């Protein structure tokens, strides 16, 4: 049997290293060893393994008894994304001649991450203004904004990947 420990984010992605703990019993001749392999690598004797690299992983395992009999191979698959996405705002002109203008943003979640999910965009009226949520949990990467003539608006964006990591 196996058990998996780690912090589960969203969409079945782990956001921390994953520990796979293995167990086996043999009531006749006794257990000789448990062996595992990570992502098709070499077979290693042991009852637990820690996997920390981002991406999709497979841990296969089998047991051997004292008589030399091997169990069938069992495998467990899981996905890890410990990396935060990178958010960015697209440049706009320093001054806008219209009170309505388009703000654009985006983000990247470098491979082998879980991919981009959505964004939170905030705006402040003035350089020392209070940050106010403008768009939350949006998949959009641009939107029109209507402001007031003579005001200075500052924008910031936060990105969220499919695993739930925030920039």
PDB file of C-alpha atoms in Angstrom:
ATOM      1  CA  UNK A   1       0.000   0.000   0.000  1.00  0.00           C
ATOM      2  CA  UNK A   2       0.984   3.642  -0.209  1.00  0.00           C
ATOM      3  CA  UNK A   3       0.106   6.962   1.342  1.00  0.00           C
ATOM      4  CA  UNK A   4       0.855  10.440   0.042  1.00  0.00           C
ATOM      5  CA  UNK A   5       1.673  13.447   2.192  1.00  0.00           C
ATOM      6  CA  UNK A   6       1.963  17.005   0.973  1.00  0.00           C
ATOM      7  CA  UNK A   7      -0.071  20.169   0.761  1.00  0.00           C
ATOM      8  CA  UNK A   8      -2.736  19.837  -1.881  1.00  0.00           C
ATOM      9  CA  UNK A   9      -3.486  23.017  -3.826  1.00  0.00           C
ATOM     10  CA  UNK A  10      -6.291  23.238  -6.355  1.00  0.00           C
ATOM     11  CA  UNK A  11      -7.146  20.918  -9.242  1.00  0.00           C
ATOM     12  CA  UNK A  12      -5.237  18.021  -7.563  1.00  0.00           C
ATOM     13  CA  UNK A  13      -1.848  19.766  -7.752  1.00  0.00           C
ATOM     14  CA  UNK A  14       0.462  19.553  -4.740  1.00  0.00           C
ATOM     15  CA  UNK A  15       2.151  22.849  -3.844  1.00  0.00           C
ATOM     16  CA  UNK A  16       4.822  21.335  -1.572  1.00  0.00           C
ATOM     17  CA  UNK A  17       7.195  18.383  -1.903  1.00  0.00           C
ATOM     18  CA  UNK A  18       5.356  15.062  -1.778  1.00  0.00           C
ATOM     19  CA  UNK A  19       6.324  12.161   0.485  1.00  0.00           C
ATOM     20  CA  UNK A  20       5.159   8.742  -0.704  1.00  0.00           C
ATOM     21  CA  UNK A  21       5.243   6.177   2.109  1.00  0.00           C
ATOM     22  CA  UNK A  22       5.124   2.501   1.160  1.00  0.00           C
ATOM     23  CA  UNK A  23       4.089  -0.522   3.211  1.00  0.00           C
ATOM     24  CA  UNK A  24       3.876  -4.272   2.584  1.00  0.00           C
ATOM     25  CA  UNK A  25       3.385  -7.439   4.625  1.00  0.00           C
ATOM     26  CA  UNK A  26       4.048 -11.124   4.066  1.00  0.00           C
ATOM     27  CA  UNK A  27       2.661 -13.559   6.644  1.00  0.00           C
ATOM     28  CA  UNK A  28       4.462 -16.680   5.365  1.00  0.00           C
ATOM     29  CA  UNK A  29       8.166 -16.137   4.742  1.00  0.00           C
ATOM     30  CA  UNK A  30       8.297 -12.463   5.802  1.00  0.00           C
ATOM     31  CA  UNK A  31       9.024  -9.263   3.957  1.00  0.00           C
ATOM     32  CA  UNK A  32      12.509  -8.944   2.454  1.00  0.00           C
ATOM     33  CA  UNK A  33      12.268  -5.504   0.814  1.00  0.00           C
ATOM     34  CA  UNK A  34      10.119  -2.854  -0.775  1.00  0.00           C
ATOM     35  CA  UNK A  35      11.530  -1.308  -3.923  1.00  0.00           C
ATOM     36  CA  UNK A  36      10.366   1.810  -5.745  1.00  0.00           C
ATOM     37  CA  UNK A  37      11.245   3.823  -8.814  1.00  0.00           C
ATOM     38  CA  UNK A  38      10.471   7.463  -9.527  1.00  0.00           C
ATOM     39  CA  UNK A  39       9.496   8.431 -13.071  1.00  0.00           C
ATOM     40  CA  UNK A  40      10.936   5.259 -14.585  1.00  0.00           C
ATOM     41  CA  UNK A  41      14.339   5.619 -12.912  1.00  0.00           C
ATOM     42  CA  UNK A  42      16.374   2.964 -11.142  1.00  0.00           C
ATOM     43  CA  UNK A  43      14.726   0.665  -8.603  1.00  0.00           C
ATOM     44  CA  UNK A  44      15.687   1.624  -5.052  1.00  0.00           C
ATOM     45  CA  UNK A  45      15.067  -0.222  -1.763  1.00  0.00           C
ATOM     46  CA  UNK A  46      13.134   1.785   0.806  1.00  0.00           C
ATOM     47  CA  UNK A  47       9.769   2.527   2.308  1.00  0.00           C
ATOM     48  CA  UNK A  48       9.466   6.230   1.530  1.00  0.00           C
ATOM     49  CA  UNK A  49      10.549   8.727  -1.086  1.00  0.00           C
ATOM     50  CA  UNK A  50      10.302  12.511  -1.274  1.00  0.00           C
ATOM     51  CA  UNK A  51       9.652  14.095  -4.671  1.00  0.00           C
ATOM     52  CA  UNK A  52      10.071  17.856  -4.904  1.00  0.00           C
ATOM     53  CA  UNK A  53      10.467  18.723  -8.592  1.00  0.00           C
ATOM     54  CA  UNK A  54       7.614  20.492 -10.367  1.00  0.00           C
ATOM     55  CA  UNK A  55       5.714  18.408 -12.917  1.00  0.00           C
ATOM     56  CA  UNK A  56       3.801  15.145 -13.217  1.00  0.00           C
ATOM     57  CA  UNK A  57       5.367  12.162 -11.457  1.00  0.00           C
ATOM     58  CA  UNK A  58       4.872   8.422 -11.153  1.00  0.00           C
ATOM     59  CA  UNK A  59       6.165   6.349  -8.249  1.00  0.00           C
ATOM     60  CA  UNK A  60       6.033   2.602  -8.995  1.00  0.00           C
ATOM     61  CA  UNK A  61       6.648   0.086  -6.234  1.00  0.00           C
ATOM     62  CA  UNK A  62       6.722  -3.627  -5.505  1.00  0.00           C
ATOM     63  CA  UNK A  63       7.573  -5.918  -2.592  1.00  0.00           C
ATOM     64  CA  UNK A  64       9.722  -9.030  -2.313  1.00  0.00           C
ATOM     65  CA  UNK A  65       9.354 -11.691   0.355  1.00  0.00           C
ATOM     66  CA  UNK A  66      12.108 -13.766   1.967  1.00  0.00           C
ATOM     67  CA  UNK A  67      11.375 -16.625  -0.475  1.00  0.00           C
ATOM     68  CA  UNK A  68      12.161 -14.366  -3.453  1.00  0.00           C
ATOM     69  CA  UNK A  69       8.556 -13.879  -4.601  1.00  0.00           C
ATOM     70  CA  UNK A  70       7.769 -10.470  -6.096  1.00  0.00           C
ATOM     71  CA  UNK A  71       4.428  -8.732  -5.796  1.00  0.00           C
ATOM     72  CA  UNK A  72       2.873  -7.047  -8.771  1.00  0.00           C
ATOM     73  CA  UNK A  73       4.019  -3.523  -9.501  1.00  0.00           C
ATOM     74  CA  UNK A  74       1.687  -0.779  -8.318  1.00  0.00           C
ATOM     75  CA  UNK A  75       2.029   2.868  -9.264  1.00  0.00           C
ATOM     76  CA  UNK A  76       0.754   6.193  -8.010  1.00  0.00           C
ATOM     77  CA  UNK A  77       0.659   9.390 -10.081  1.00  0.00           C
ATOM     78  CA  UNK A  78       0.652  12.955  -8.746  1.00  0.00           C
ATOM     79  CA  UNK A  79       1.431  16.501  -9.885  1.00  0.00           C
ATOM     80  CA  UNK A  80       3.574  19.127  -8.149  1.00  0.00           C
ATOM     81  CA  UNK A  81       3.705  22.879  -8.811  1.00  0.00           C
ATOM     82  CA  UNK A  82       5.679  24.721  -6.138  1.00  0.00           C
ATOM     83  CA  UNK A  83       6.579  27.688  -8.331  1.00  0.00           C
ATOM     84  CA  UNK A  84       4.671  30.936  -8.254  1.00  0.00           C
ATOM     85  CA  UNK A  85       3.495  32.374 -11.566  1.00  0.00           C
ATOM     86  CA  UNK A  86       4.879  35.656 -12.855  1.00  0.00           C
ATOM     87  CA  UNK A  87       2.436  38.528 -13.390  1.00  0.00           C
ATOM     88  CA  UNK A  88       3.049  41.610 -15.500  1.00  0.00           C
ATOM     89  CA  UNK A  89       1.248  44.763 -16.534  1.00  0.00           C
ATOM     90  CA  UNK A  90       1.496  45.833 -20.174  1.00  0.00           C
ATOM     91  CA  UNK A  91       2.857  49.349 -20.484  1.00  0.00           C
ATOM     92  CA  UNK A  92       0.480  52.214 -21.152  1.00  0.00           C
ATOM     93  CA  UNK A  93       1.318  55.777 -21.983  1.00  0.00           C
ATOM     94  CA  UNK A  94       2.145  57.996 -19.026  1.00  0.00           C
ATOM     95  CA  UNK A  95      -0.815  60.196 -19.920  1.00  0.00           C
ATOM     96  CA  UNK A  96      -4.188  59.329 -21.406  1.00  0.00           C
ATOM     97  CA  UNK A  97      -6.138  61.910 -23.378  1.00  0.00           C
ATOM     98  CA  UNK A  98      -9.445  60.100 -22.800  1.00  0.00           C
ATOM     99  CA  UNK A  99     -11.093  59.209 -19.499  1.00  0.00           C
ATOM    100  CA  UNK A 100     -11.732  55.652 -20.785  1.00  0.00           C
ATOM    101  CA  UNK A 101      -8.687  53.575 -21.713  1.00  0.00           C
ATOM    102  CA  UNK A 102      -7.659  49.920 -21.849  1.00  0.00           C
ATOM    103  CA  UNK A 103      -5.458  48.273 -19.234  1.00  0.00           C
ATOM    104  CA  UNK A 104      -3.689  45.027 -20.185  1.00  0.00           C
ATOM    105  CA  UNK A 105      -1.872  42.428 -18.092  1.00  0.00           C
ATOM    106  CA  UNK A 106      -0.761  38.835 -18.261  1.00  0.00           C
ATOM    107  CA  UNK A 107       1.206  36.117 -16.603  1.00  0.00           C
ATOM    108  CA  UNK A 108       3.314  33.048 -17.188  1.00  0.00           C
ATOM    109  CA  UNK A 109       3.683  29.852 -15.222  1.00  0.00           C
ATOM    110  CA  UNK A 110       6.963  28.366 -16.444  1.00  0.00           C
ATOM    111  CA  UNK A 111       6.918  24.706 -17.515  1.00  0.00           C
ATOM    112  CA  UNK A 112       6.382  22.207 -16.052  1.00  0.00           C
ATOM    113  CA  UNK A 113       3.947  24.254 -13.962  1.00  0.00           C
ATOM    114  CA  UNK A 114       0.212  23.830 -13.805  1.00  0.00           C
ATOM    115  CA  UNK A 115      -0.544  26.753 -16.145  1.00  0.00           C
ATOM    116  CA  UNK A 116      -2.233  30.112 -15.642  1.00  0.00           C
ATOM    117  CA  UNK A 117      -5.681  30.281 -14.076  1.00  0.00           C
ATOM    118  CA  UNK A 118      -6.735  33.859 -13.345  1.00  0.00           C
ATOM    119  CA  UNK A 119      -5.788  37.338 -12.140  1.00  0.00           C
ATOM    120  CA  UNK A 120      -6.687  39.884  -9.480  1.00  0.00           C
ATOM    121  CA  UNK A 121      -6.312  43.508 -10.635  1.00  0.00           C
ATOM    122  CA  UNK A 122      -6.315  46.455  -8.252  1.00  0.00           C
ATOM    123  CA  UNK A 123      -6.347  50.217  -8.829  1.00  0.00           C
ATOM    124  CA  UNK A 124      -5.386  53.178  -6.670  1.00  0.00           C
ATOM    125  CA  UNK A 125      -6.458  56.775  -7.255  1.00  0.00           C
ATOM    126  CA  UNK A 126      -3.149  58.636  -6.899  1.00  0.00           C
ATOM    127  CA  UNK A 127       0.341  57.430  -6.053  1.00  0.00           C
ATOM    128  CA  UNK A 128      -0.523  57.184  -2.349  1.00  0.00           C
ATOM    129  CA  UNK A 129      -4.163  56.164  -2.845  1.00  0.00           C
ATOM    130  CA  UNK A 130      -5.697  53.110  -1.238  1.00  0.00           C
ATOM    131  CA  UNK A 131      -5.629  49.917  -3.317  1.00  0.00           C
ATOM    132  CA  UNK A 132      -9.125  48.861  -4.383  1.00  0.00           C
ATOM    133  CA  UNK A 133     -10.094  45.573  -6.019  1.00  0.00           C
ATOM    134  CA  UNK A 134     -11.101  46.252  -9.608  1.00  0.00           C
ATOM    135  CA  UNK A 135     -11.292  42.748 -11.113  1.00  0.00           C
ATOM    136  CA  UNK A 136     -11.009  39.549  -9.037  1.00  0.00           C
ATOM    137  CA  UNK A 137     -10.502  35.980 -10.239  1.00  0.00           C
ATOM    138  CA  UNK A 138     -10.739  37.060 -13.848  1.00  0.00           C
ATOM    139  CA  UNK A 139      -9.382  35.106 -16.795  1.00  0.00           C
ATOM    140  CA  UNK A 140      -9.358  38.332 -18.823  1.00  0.00           C
ATOM    141  CA  UNK A 141      -6.016  39.864 -19.761  1.00  0.00           C
ATOM    142  CA  UNK A 142      -7.342  43.329 -20.595  1.00  0.00           C
ATOM    143  CA  UNK A 143     -10.324  45.505 -19.773  1.00  0.00           C
ATOM    144  CA  UNK A 144     -11.483  49.084 -20.354  1.00  0.00           C
ATOM    145  CA  UNK A 145     -11.164  51.421 -17.376  1.00  0.00           C
ATOM    146  CA  UNK A 146     -13.114  54.656 -16.954  1.00  0.00           C
ATOM    147  CA  UNK A 147     -11.495  57.291 -14.798  1.00  0.00           C
ATOM    148  CA  UNK A 148     -11.904  60.972 -14.055  1.00  0.00           C
ATOM    149  CA  UNK A 149     -10.088  63.733 -15.892  1.00  0.00           C
ATOM    150  CA  UNK A 150      -7.138  65.109 -13.912  1.00  0.00           C
ATOM    151  CA  UNK A 151      -6.652  61.973 -11.772  1.00  0.00           C
ATOM    152  CA  UNK A 152      -3.612  59.696 -11.673  1.00  0.00           C
ATOM    153  CA  UNK A 153      -4.420  55.983 -11.529  1.00  0.00           C
ATOM    154  CA  UNK A 154      -2.011  53.233 -10.551  1.00  0.00           C
ATOM    155  CA  UNK A 155      -2.692  49.558 -11.347  1.00  0.00           C
ATOM    156  CA  UNK A 156      -1.240  46.290 -10.093  1.00  0.00           C
ATOM    157  CA  UNK A 157      -1.947  42.660 -10.916  1.00  0.00           C
ATOM    158  CA  UNK A 158      -1.554  39.357  -9.102  1.00  0.00           C
ATOM    159  CA  UNK A 159      -1.531  36.060 -11.026  1.00  0.00           C
ATOM    160  CA  UNK A 160      -2.865  32.689  -9.857  1.00  0.00           C
ATOM    161  CA  UNK A 161      -1.885  29.369 -11.438  1.00  0.00           C
ATOM    162  CA  UNK A 162      -4.069  26.269 -11.692  1.00  0.00           C
ATOM    163  CA  UNK A 163      -2.446  24.810  -8.555  1.00  0.00           C
ATOM    164  CA  UNK A 164      -3.449  27.922  -6.587  1.00  0.00           C
ATOM    165  CA  UNK A 165      -0.001  29.528  -6.263  1.00  0.00           C
ATOM    166  CA  UNK A 166      -0.098  33.345  -6.198  1.00  0.00           C
ATOM    167  CA  UNK A 167       2.468  35.719  -7.646  1.00  0.00           C
TER     168      UNK A 167
END
